[in-house]
XYZ file of C-alpha atoms in Angstrom:
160
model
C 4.119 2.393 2.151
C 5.952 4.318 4.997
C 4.569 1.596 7.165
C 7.041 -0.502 5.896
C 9.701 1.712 7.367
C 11.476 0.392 10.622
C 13.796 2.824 12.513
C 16.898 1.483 10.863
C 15.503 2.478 7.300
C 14.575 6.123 8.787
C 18.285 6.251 10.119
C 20.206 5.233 6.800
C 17.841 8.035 4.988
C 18.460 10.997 7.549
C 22.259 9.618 7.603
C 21.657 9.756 3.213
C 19.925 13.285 3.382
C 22.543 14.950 5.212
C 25.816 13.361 2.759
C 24.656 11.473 -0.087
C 28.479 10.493 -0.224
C 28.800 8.542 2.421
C 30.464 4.811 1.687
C 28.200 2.378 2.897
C 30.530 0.922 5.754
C 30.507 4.797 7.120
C 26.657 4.680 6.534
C 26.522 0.922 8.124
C 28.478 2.547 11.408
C 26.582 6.167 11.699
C 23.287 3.596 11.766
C 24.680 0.430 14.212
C 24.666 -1.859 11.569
C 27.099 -4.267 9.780
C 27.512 -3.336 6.494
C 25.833 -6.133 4.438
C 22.738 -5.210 5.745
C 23.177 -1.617 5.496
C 23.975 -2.522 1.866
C 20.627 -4.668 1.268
C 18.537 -1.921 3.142
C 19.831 1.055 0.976
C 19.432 -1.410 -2.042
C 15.727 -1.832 -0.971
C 15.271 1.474 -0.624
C 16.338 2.335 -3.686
C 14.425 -0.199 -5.278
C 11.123 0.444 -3.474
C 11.347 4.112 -4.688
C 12.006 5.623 -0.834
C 15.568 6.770 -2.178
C 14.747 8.453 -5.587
C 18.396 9.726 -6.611
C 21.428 10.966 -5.392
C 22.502 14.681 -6.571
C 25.096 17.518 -5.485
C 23.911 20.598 -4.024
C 25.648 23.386 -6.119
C 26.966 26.779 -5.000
C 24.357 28.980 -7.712
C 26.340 32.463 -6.622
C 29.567 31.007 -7.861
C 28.051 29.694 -11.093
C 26.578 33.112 -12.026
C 22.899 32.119 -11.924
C 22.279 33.380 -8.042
C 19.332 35.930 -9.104
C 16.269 33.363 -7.500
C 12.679 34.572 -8.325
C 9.706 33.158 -7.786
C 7.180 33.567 -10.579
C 3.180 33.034 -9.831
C 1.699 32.346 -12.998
C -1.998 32.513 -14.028
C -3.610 30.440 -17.191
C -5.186 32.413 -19.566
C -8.116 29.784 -19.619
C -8.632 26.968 -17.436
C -8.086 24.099 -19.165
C -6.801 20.845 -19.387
C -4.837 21.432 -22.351
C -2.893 24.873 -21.268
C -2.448 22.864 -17.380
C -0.466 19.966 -19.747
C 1.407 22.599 -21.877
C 2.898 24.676 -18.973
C 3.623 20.736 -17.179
C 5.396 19.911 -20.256
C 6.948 23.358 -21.144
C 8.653 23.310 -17.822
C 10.323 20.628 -18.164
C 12.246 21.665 -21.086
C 13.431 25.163 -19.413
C 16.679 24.799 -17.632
C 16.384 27.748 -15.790
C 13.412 26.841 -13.712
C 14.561 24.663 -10.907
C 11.149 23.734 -9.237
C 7.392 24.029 -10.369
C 4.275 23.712 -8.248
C 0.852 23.625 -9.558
C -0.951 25.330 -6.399
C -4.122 26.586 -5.689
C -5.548 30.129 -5.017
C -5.660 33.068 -7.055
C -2.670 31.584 -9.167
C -1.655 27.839 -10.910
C 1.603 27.866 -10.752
C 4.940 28.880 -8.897
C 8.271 28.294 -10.469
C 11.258 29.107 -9.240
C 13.745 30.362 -11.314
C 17.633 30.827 -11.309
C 18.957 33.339 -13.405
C 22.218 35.684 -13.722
C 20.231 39.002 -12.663
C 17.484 41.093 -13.155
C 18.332 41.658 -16.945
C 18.644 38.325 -17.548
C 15.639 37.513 -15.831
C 13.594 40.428 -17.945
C 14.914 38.575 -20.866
C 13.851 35.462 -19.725
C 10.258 36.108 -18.951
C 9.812 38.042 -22.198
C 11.697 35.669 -24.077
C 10.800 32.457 -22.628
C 7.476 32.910 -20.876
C 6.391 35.173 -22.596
C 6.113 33.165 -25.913
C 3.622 30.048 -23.731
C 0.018 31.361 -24.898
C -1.304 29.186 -22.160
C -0.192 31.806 -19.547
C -2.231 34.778 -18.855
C -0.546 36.378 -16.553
C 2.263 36.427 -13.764
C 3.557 37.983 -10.787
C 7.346 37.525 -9.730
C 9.008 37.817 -6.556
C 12.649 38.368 -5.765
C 14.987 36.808 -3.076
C 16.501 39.148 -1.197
C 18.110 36.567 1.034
C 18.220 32.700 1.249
C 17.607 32.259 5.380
C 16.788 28.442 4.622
C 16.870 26.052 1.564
C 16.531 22.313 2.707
C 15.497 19.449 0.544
C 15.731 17.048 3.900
C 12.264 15.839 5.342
C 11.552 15.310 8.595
C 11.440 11.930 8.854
C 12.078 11.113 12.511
C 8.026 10.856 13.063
C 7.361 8.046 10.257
C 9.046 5.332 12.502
C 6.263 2.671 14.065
C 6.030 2.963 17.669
């Protein structure tokens, strides 16, 4: 589908990525476009499934849950069923914020916002620890956040 994409498209979704905000005649003049056609793009967009949602990036420090780990979890069997239960599980957990199913020695990697490390032993004993799919987990800790950007680089989709 990215095929599809002329320049003009790739423009109005960096200009999107960066401030979801924007009104669509300051989109229509960051891009070099009118803004009826800057309207029908973003429309299209939308409608084609390029632009998913729009959201607001939240300050987690000043909202108490700033404690990020990352949790590596292991199945206890390898199965369909315990893969659909952990897919499903997550879902329901507010505190994990993103969940991978990877390969390598583990299945998953969620990462998890919490208050601190006491809330976070709570919540794997309490939370994690009552899924009998999982076998076992390893969690890391972030020390420091040197880069957290949900913008992809889309400058090298546009057709030459």
């Amino acid at each position: 589908m990215a095929s599809e994409l002329d320049e003009s498209d790739i423009r109005i979704m960096n200009q999107l990525q960066e401030n979801s905000k924007l009104t669509n005649k300051e989109l229509a003049a960051a891009i070099h476009l009118s803004p009826t056609p800057t309207f029908e793009r973003v429309k299209r967009l939308e409608r084609e499934g390029y632009i998913k949602k729009y959201t607001a990036v939240l300050d987690a420090e000043k909202l108490d849950c700033g404690f990020v780990a990352f949790c590596f979890i292991k199945m206890k069997q390898h199965s369909y069923a315990n893969g659909i239960k952990i897919m499903e599980e997550v879902q329901t957990i507010p505190e994990i914020a993103e969940c991978y199913n990877i390969s390598g020695d583990y299945d998953f990697l969620l990462k998890i916002y919490t208050k601190d490390m006491k809330s976070y032993q709570k919540f794997i004993l309490k939370i994690l620890g009552e899924l009998d799919c999982i076998g076992s987990l390893s969690s890391s800790f972030v020390l420091g956040e040197v880069k957290n950007s949900h913008i992809l680089p889309l400058l090298s989709r546009v057709k030459n």
